[in-house]
Amino acid sequence: MNILPYGRQSIDAADLQAVTESIQSGWLTTGPKVGEFEEAFAQRVGAKHAVAVCNATAALHLAMLVSGIGSGDRVVTSPNTFLASANCAAFVGATPDFCDIDPVTYNLDPAKLAADWTPDTRGIVAVDYGGQTADMVAISKIARQHGAIVIEDACHAVGGEFEHDGQHYKIGGHPWADITTFSFHPVKTMTCGEGGMFVTDNDEFAEKARRLRSHGMVRQPEMFLGLGDGVNESDNAALNEQGPWYYEMHDLGFNYRITDFQCALGLNQLRRLDSFLNRRREIVAAYNDAFASINWIQTPGLRNERDRDLTSWHLYTMMVDFKSLGVTRSSMMKSLRARRVGTQVLYIPVYLQPWYQSSYGYRAGKCPIAEQQYQQSLSLPLFPEMSDADVGLVVDSVLQFTDTL
Ligand SMILES: *Cc1c(COP(=O)(O)O)cnc(C)c1O
């Protein structure tokens, strides 16, 4: 039986051809497609720089490193996210912390962020849950007033936009985030297999991210410090002549590179992004229409109604008060699955993970709205290759579940 998952990639003949041609070109690691993908992506989201990396977790780690965040610093993120949004702070020895979410958008609540501010808070990782942008204008206002860095985890929001003061702004290209990260994992809106993008308008951040992506190595002669091999110690001109093997390591970096064929796939997926977004918006509209009059379903809420068709809609997460309905979520998930409808629960509040509880002493009750969201949330299948019949099957299965109550 072919279960409809909550998300799935779309790979067409042109995607396959792009990957095949890239592999046949002989480039298997960094080649021309990496730069082409970065350029096309930066242009699409309206940013100055895009640095392609092996996954978004790496992009988040680089965001922490280029911001100089480390031991003794506090980094605040949403509890309603994937582990990596918080783990990146722990990677650099900072303390990941969590502020509660807004009950309508399920995104970080700026009022809570302001109320819980501490002097050691150096960074914010604002997550665009389900594709809807976090309240970046309010969040950056609070953060910048305290000199903290704003990172937007837009792993759910590639291609998304939002309205502010009558204008449209692109996620990745607006002025209220210092760094924005995107994921190209297959469950996300476009895919490279694995892959991520680090996006910024800051020249220094971009250059540092590029260097850290590949071991902190420098190969441009004009940047050499000239101390690298004990020869010609301060004579850069001589080093230039010394030959092409010479390189220097200026920082402790990583191998966070992405392959050329992944970027070839990314480039073609980027060409298809608008069609993905349009289909997602159609499916969301169909679900909203079907569930509008069902009093036990709360359809996804927007901070700004005008964002409805600007949002990228990575997830369709509805809220169900299972307790008052007198059913368990598992029973509903099982009943839907028996009709081929897969569902998912996103997310367990990150601070409730055993590692977070034991490392930082976080306990249940810390963010009550996120905990309630977790109790009530159910994400329905949403991906561009769903047919109208698939959408109808999901709707009928959900509605008929009520009939059995
Ligand atoms: C998927 C995801 C990540 C991690 O992305 P990878 O590319 O899998 O490393 C980070 N944050 C959020 C919100 C995500 O959904």
Coordinates of C-alpha atoms and ligand atoms in Angstrom, one line a residue:
M1 CA 0.0 0.0 0.0
N2 CA 1.3 3.4 -1.1
I3 CA 1.1 5.7 1.9
L4 CA 1.0 9.5 1.2
P5 CA 3.8 10.9 3.3
Y6 CA 3.7 14.3 5.0
G7 CA 6.3 15.6 2.5
R8 CA 8.2 14.2 -0.5
Q9 CA 10.6 15.5 -3.2
S10 CA 9.7 15.9 -6.8
I11 CA 12.4 14.7 -9.3
D12 CA 11.7 15.1 -13.0
A13 CA 13.6 14.1 -16.2
A14 CA 15.4 17.5 -16.3
D15 CA 16.6 17.0 -12.7
L16 CA 18.0 13.6 -13.7
Q17 CA 19.6 14.9 -16.8
A18 CA 21.2 17.8 -14.9
V19 CA 22.7 15.3 -12.4
T20 CA 23.9 12.9 -15.1
E21 CA 25.5 15.7 -17.1
S22 CA 27.3 17.0 -14.0
I23 CA 28.7 13.6 -13.1
Q24 CA 29.8 13.0 -16.7
S25 CA 31.6 16.4 -16.7
G26 CA 34.1 14.9 -14.4
W27 CA 33.5 17.2 -11.4
L28 CA 32.5 15.2 -8.4
T29 CA 33.3 17.6 -5.6
T30 CA 33.5 21.5 -5.9
G31 CA 33.2 22.4 -9.6
P32 CA 31.4 25.0 -11.7
K33 CA 27.9 24.0 -10.6
V34 CA 28.6 25.1 -7.0
G35 CA 29.2 28.7 -8.0
E36 CA 26.3 28.7 -10.5
F37 CA 23.9 27.4 -7.9
E38 CA 25.1 30.0 -5.3
E39 CA 24.7 32.8 -7.8
A40 CA 21.2 31.7 -9.0
F41 CA 20.1 31.2 -5.4
A42 CA 21.4 34.5 -4.1
Q43 CA 19.6 36.2 -7.0
R44 CA 16.3 34.3 -6.3
V45 CA 16.2 35.3 -2.7
G46 CA 17.6 38.8 -3.2
A47 CA 20.7 38.4 -1.2
K48 CA 24.3 39.5 -1.8
H49 CA 26.0 36.2 -1.0
A50 CA 25.0 32.6 -0.9
V51 CA 27.4 29.9 0.3
A52 CA 26.4 26.3 -0.5
V53 CA 27.2 23.7 2.1
C54 CA 26.6 20.0 2.7
N55 CA 23.4 20.5 4.8
A56 CA 21.6 23.2 6.7
T57 CA 23.0 22.0 10.1
A58 CA 26.4 23.0 8.7
A59 CA 25.1 26.3 7.6
L60 CA 23.7 27.0 11.1
H61 CA 27.1 25.9 12.6
L62 CA 28.9 28.4 10.3
A63 CA 26.4 31.1 11.3
M64 CA 27.4 30.7 14.9
L65 CA 31.2 30.6 14.0
V66 CA 31.2 33.7 11.8
S67 CA 29.2 35.6 14.4
G68 CA 31.8 34.9 17.0
I69 CA 29.3 33.2 19.3
G70 CA 30.9 30.9 21.8
S71 CA 31.3 29.9 25.4
G72 CA 29.5 32.1 27.8
D73 CA 27.0 33.3 25.2
R74 CA 23.3 32.5 25.2
V75 CA 21.5 31.8 22.0
V76 CA 17.7 31.9 21.9
T77 CA 15.6 29.9 19.5
S78 CA 12.1 28.5 19.2
P79 CA 11.3 25.3 21.0
N80 CA 9.1 24.4 18.0
T81 CA 11.8 23.4 15.6
F82 CA 14.1 20.6 14.4
L83 CA 17.1 19.9 16.8
A84 CA 19.7 21.6 14.6
S85 CA 18.3 25.2 15.2
A86 CA 19.4 24.8 18.9
N87 CA 22.3 22.3 18.5
C88 CA 24.3 24.8 16.5
A89 CA 24.7 27.0 19.6
A90 CA 25.9 24.0 21.6
F91 CA 28.4 23.1 18.8
V92 CA 30.3 26.3 19.6
G93 CA 30.0 26.0 23.4
A94 CA 27.2 28.6 23.8
T95 CA 24.0 27.8 25.7
P96 CA 20.9 27.1 23.6
D97 CA 17.8 28.6 25.3
F98 CA 14.2 28.7 24.3
C99 CA 11.4 31.3 24.4
D100 CA 7.8 30.4 23.9
I101 CA 5.9 30.6 20.7
D102 CA 2.9 32.6 19.4
P103 CA -0.3 30.5 19.5
V104 CA -1.4 31.6 16.1
T105 CA 1.8 31.3 14.0
Y106 CA 3.7 28.7 16.2
N107 CA 6.7 31.0 15.7
L108 CA 8.9 32.6 18.4
D109 CA 6.9 35.3 20.3
P110 CA 8.8 38.6 20.2
A111 CA 7.1 39.7 23.5
K112 CA 8.5 36.6 25.3
L113 CA 11.9 37.1 23.7
A114 CA 12.0 40.7 25.1
A115 CA 10.7 39.7 28.5
D116 CA 13.3 36.9 28.8
W117 CA 16.2 38.9 27.5
T118 CA 19.5 38.4 29.5
P119 CA 22.7 40.4 29.1
D120 CA 24.6 37.3 27.8
T121 CA 22.2 36.8 24.9
R122 CA 24.3 37.1 21.8
G123 CA 22.3 35.4 19.1
I124 CA 18.7 34.6 18.0
V125 CA 17.8 31.7 15.7
A126 CA 14.3 32.6 14.5
V127 CA 12.7 29.7 12.8
D128 CA 10.1 30.1 10.0
Y129 CA 7.9 27.2 11.1
G130 CA 6.0 25.5 8.3
G131 CA 7.2 28.2 5.9
Q132 CA 5.6 31.2 7.6
T133 CA 8.2 33.8 8.4
A134 CA 8.8 34.5 12.1
D135 CA 8.1 38.1 13.1
M136 CA 11.5 39.2 11.9
V137 CA 10.9 42.9 12.1
A138 CA 10.0 42.7 15.8
I139 CA 12.6 40.1 16.6
S140 CA 15.4 42.0 14.9
K141 CA 14.4 45.2 16.6
I142 CA 14.8 43.6 20.0
A143 CA 18.0 41.8 19.1
R144 CA 19.7 44.7 17.5
Q145 CA 18.9 47.1 20.3
H146 CA 21.1 44.7 22.4
G147 CA 23.8 44.1 19.8
A148 CA 22.8 40.4 19.2
I149 CA 23.0 38.6 15.9
V150 CA 19.8 37.6 14.1
I151 CA 19.9 34.3 12.2
E152 CA 16.8 33.2 10.4
D153 CA 16.4 29.4 10.1
A154 CA 14.4 29.4 6.9
C155 CA 14.8 25.7 6.3
H156 CA 11.0 25.5 5.8
A157 CA 10.7 28.7 3.9
V158 CA 12.7 28.7 0.6
G159 CA 11.0 30.9 -1.9
G160 CA 8.8 32.5 0.7
E161 CA 8.0 36.2 1.1
F162 CA 6.1 38.3 3.5
E163 CA 4.4 41.7 3.6
H164 CA 5.5 44.6 5.8
D165 CA 4.2 48.1 5.6
G166 CA 2.6 47.5 2.2
Q167 CA 5.8 46.0 0.7
H168 CA 6.8 42.5 -0.1
Y169 CA 10.1 41.1 1.2
K170 CA 11.8 37.9 0.3
I171 CA 13.1 35.5 3.0
G172 CA 16.8 35.7 2.6
G173 CA 16.7 39.1 1.1
H174 CA 15.1 41.3 3.7
P175 CA 17.1 43.6 6.1
W176 CA 15.9 42.0 9.4
A177 CA 18.2 38.9 9.4
D178 CA 22.0 39.0 9.4
I179 CA 22.3 35.4 8.2
T180 CA 19.6 33.1 6.7
T181 CA 19.9 29.3 6.4
F182 CA 18.1 27.0 4.0
S183 CA 17.9 23.2 3.8
F184 CA 17.7 21.1 0.7
H185 CA 16.9 17.8 2.5
P186 CA 14.4 15.8 0.4
V187 CA 11.5 16.6 2.7
K188 CA 12.0 20.3 2.3
T189 CA 10.5 22.4 -0.6
M190 CA 13.4 21.8 -3.0
T191 CA 16.2 19.3 -2.7
C192 CA 19.8 18.5 -3.5
G193 CA 19.6 15.1 -1.8
E194 CA 21.4 16.7 1.2
G195 CA 22.4 20.3 1.1
G196 CA 22.1 23.7 2.7
M197 CA 22.7 27.4 2.0
F198 CA 24.2 30.1 4.1
V199 CA 22.9 33.5 2.9
T200 CA 24.0 36.9 4.0
D201 CA 24.6 40.5 2.8
N202 CA 27.6 40.8 5.0
D203 CA 30.9 40.5 3.0
E204 CA 33.0 39.4 5.9
F205 CA 30.5 36.8 7.1
A206 CA 30.3 35.3 3.6
E207 CA 34.1 35.2 3.1
K208 CA 34.6 33.6 6.5
A209 CA 31.8 31.0 5.8
R210 CA 33.5 30.1 2.5
R211 CA 36.8 29.6 4.3
L212 CA 35.4 27.5 7.2
R213 CA 33.5 25.4 4.7
S214 CA 36.8 24.0 3.5
H215 CA 39.2 23.5 6.5
G216 CA 39.9 27.2 7.0
M217 CA 42.2 27.1 4.0
V218 CA 43.3 30.1 2.0
R219 CA 44.6 29.8 -1.6
Q220 CA 44.5 33.3 -2.8
P221 CA 48.1 34.7 -2.8
E222 CA 47.0 38.2 -1.8
M223 CA 45.7 36.8 1.4
F224 CA 48.7 34.8 2.5
L225 CA 50.3 35.7 5.8
G226 CA 53.5 34.1 4.6
L227 CA 54.3 32.1 7.7
G228 CA 53.1 28.8 6.4
D229 CA 56.1 26.6 5.5
G230 CA 59.1 28.2 7.2
V231 CA 60.5 29.5 3.9
N232 CA 60.5 33.1 2.7
E233 CA 58.9 34.0 6.0
S234 CA 57.6 37.5 5.2
D235 CA 58.1 37.7 1.5
N236 CA 54.7 37.3 -0.1
A237 CA 56.0 38.0 -3.6
A238 CA 58.4 35.1 -3.2
L239 CA 55.6 32.9 -1.9
N240 CA 53.6 33.6 -5.1
E241 CA 56.5 32.3 -7.1
Q242 CA 56.9 29.3 -4.9
G243 CA 54.3 27.4 -6.7
P244 CA 50.8 26.2 -6.7
W245 CA 51.0 23.7 -3.9
Y246 CA 51.2 26.4 -1.3
Y247 CA 48.2 27.2 0.9
E248 CA 47.6 28.5 4.4
M249 CA 45.2 27.5 7.1
H250 CA 43.9 30.7 8.9
D251 CA 41.0 29.2 10.9
L252 CA 40.0 25.9 12.3
G253 CA 37.5 24.9 9.6
F254 CA 35.6 21.8 8.5
N255 CA 34.7 19.9 5.4
Y256 CA 31.2 21.2 4.8
R257 CA 31.5 21.2 1.0
I258 CA 28.6 20.1 -1.2
T259 CA 29.2 18.2 -4.5
D260 CA 28.8 19.6 -7.9
F261 CA 26.1 17.1 -8.9
Q262 CA 24.1 18.1 -5.9
C263 CA 24.3 21.7 -7.0
A264 CA 23.3 20.7 -10.5
L265 CA 20.2 19.2 -9.0
G266 CA 19.7 22.3 -6.9
L267 CA 19.9 24.5 -9.9
N268 CA 17.2 22.6 -11.7
Q269 CA 15.1 22.4 -8.6
L270 CA 15.4 26.2 -8.3
R271 CA 14.0 26.5 -11.8
R272 CA 11.0 24.5 -10.6
L273 CA 10.6 26.3 -7.3
D274 CA 7.7 28.5 -8.4
S275 CA 5.7 25.5 -9.6
F276 CA 6.4 23.8 -6.3
L277 CA 5.2 26.8 -4.4
N278 CA 2.1 27.3 -6.5
R279 CA 1.0 23.7 -6.0
R280 CA 1.6 23.9 -2.3
R281 CA -0.5 27.0 -2.0
E282 CA -3.3 25.3 -4.0
I283 CA -3.3 22.3 -1.7
V284 CA -3.3 24.5 1.4
A285 CA -6.2 26.4 0.1
A286 CA -8.1 23.2 -0.6
Y287 CA -7.5 21.9 2.9
N288 CA -8.5 25.2 4.5
D289 CA -11.7 25.3 2.5
A290 CA -12.6 21.7 3.4
F291 CA -11.9 22.2 7.1
A292 CA -13.2 25.7 7.6
S293 CA -16.5 24.6 9.1
I294 CA -15.1 21.7 11.2
N295 CA -15.1 23.0 14.8
W296 CA -12.6 20.5 16.1
I297 CA -9.9 21.5 13.5
Q298 CA -7.9 24.7 13.8
T299 CA -6.4 25.4 10.4
P300 CA -3.0 27.1 10.2
G301 CA -3.1 30.7 11.3
L302 CA -1.2 33.7 9.8
R303 CA 0.2 36.7 11.6
N304 CA -0.8 38.7 8.6
E305 CA -3.6 37.5 6.4
R306 CA -1.9 39.2 3.4
D307 CA 0.9 36.7 3.7
R308 CA -1.4 33.8 2.7
D309 CA -0.2 33.5 -0.9
L310 CA 3.4 34.8 -0.2
T311 CA 4.1 32.0 2.3
S312 CA 6.0 28.9 1.0
W313 CA 3.9 26.4 3.1
H314 CA 6.4 23.7 3.8
L315 CA 3.9 22.1 6.2
Y316 CA 0.2 21.9 6.7
T317 CA -0.1 21.7 10.4
M318 CA -3.6 21.6 11.9
M319 CA -4.4 21.7 15.6
V320 CA -6.8 19.2 17.1
D321 CA -7.9 19.2 20.7
F322 CA -7.7 15.5 21.0
K323 CA -8.5 15.6 24.8
S324 CA -11.9 17.2 24.3
L325 CA -12.6 15.0 21.3
G326 CA -11.9 12.0 23.6
V327 CA -9.5 10.3 21.1
T328 CA -5.8 9.9 21.1
R329 CA -3.6 11.3 18.4
S330 CA -2.1 7.9 17.7
S331 CA -5.5 6.4 17.1
M332 CA -6.3 9.1 14.6
M333 CA -2.9 8.7 12.9
K334 CA -3.5 4.9 12.7
S335 CA -7.0 5.3 11.3
L336 CA -5.7 7.8 8.6
R337 CA -2.8 5.6 7.8
A338 CA -5.2 2.7 7.2
R339 CA -6.6 4.9 4.5
R340 CA -3.2 5.6 3.0
V341 CA -2.9 9.0 4.6
G342 CA 0.4 9.5 6.4
T343 CA 0.7 12.3 9.0
Q344 CA 3.5 13.6 11.2
V345 CA 3.9 15.4 14.5
L346 CA 6.2 18.4 14.3
Y347 CA 7.8 19.2 16.8
I348 CA 8.6 17.8 20.2
P349 CA 9.8 20.9 22.1
V350 CA 13.5 20.7 21.7
Y351 CA 14.3 21.4 25.3
L352 CA 12.4 18.3 26.4
Q353 CA 14.9 16.1 24.6
P354 CA 16.8 14.0 27.2
W355 CA 20.2 15.6 26.2
Y356 CA 18.8 19.1 26.7
Q357 CA 17.2 18.1 30.0
S358 CA 20.4 16.6 31.3
S359 CA 22.8 19.2 29.9
Y360 CA 20.9 22.4 30.8
G361 CA 18.3 21.3 33.4
Y362 CA 15.3 22.3 31.2
R363 CA 12.0 20.8 32.3
A364 CA 8.4 20.4 31.1
G365 CA 6.5 23.6 31.7
K366 CA 9.2 25.9 30.3
C367 CA 7.3 26.9 27.2
P368 CA 3.6 26.1 27.8
I369 CA 2.3 27.2 24.4
A370 CA 4.9 25.1 22.6
E371 CA 4.0 22.2 24.8
Q372 CA 0.3 22.6 24.0
Q373 CA 1.1 23.0 20.3
Y374 CA 3.0 19.7 20.5
Q375 CA 0.0 18.0 22.1
Q376 CA -2.4 19.2 19.5
S377 CA -0.5 19.3 16.2
L378 CA -0.9 17.0 13.3
S379 CA 0.7 17.7 9.9
L380 CA -1.1 16.4 6.8
P381 CA 0.5 15.3 3.5
L382 CA 1.7 18.4 1.5
F383 CA 3.9 18.0 -1.5
P384 CA 3.7 19.2 -5.1
E385 CA 3.2 15.8 -6.7
M386 CA -0.1 15.2 -4.8
S387 CA -2.9 14.8 -7.3
D388 CA -6.3 16.4 -6.7
A389 CA -7.5 12.8 -5.9
D390 CA -4.8 12.5 -3.2
V391 CA -5.9 15.8 -1.7
G392 CA -9.5 14.6 -1.8
L393 CA -8.5 11.3 -0.1
V394 CA -6.8 13.2 2.7
V395 CA -9.9 15.5 3.2
D396 CA -12.4 12.6 3.1
S397 CA -10.3 10.6 5.5
V398 CA -10.0 13.4 8.0
L399 CA -13.7 14.3 7.8
Q400 CA -14.9 10.7 8.0
F401 CA -12.8 10.2 11.1
T402 CA -15.2 12.6 12.9
D403 CA -18.2 10.5 11.8
T404 CA -16.8 7.6 13.8
L405 CA -16.7 9.7 17.0
Ligands
LIG1 C1 15.6 20.4 8.2 C2 15.9 21.4 9.2 C3 17.2 21.7 9.6 C4 18.3 20.9 9.3 O1 18.5 20.8 7.9 P1 19.5 19.7 7.3 O2 19.8 20.2 5.9 O3 18.8 18.4 7.4 O4 20.8 19.7 8.1 C5 17.3 22.8 10.5 N1 16.3 23.5 10.9 C6 15.0 23.3 10.5 C7 13.9 24.1 11.0 C8 14.8 22.2 9.7 O5 13.5 21.9 9.3

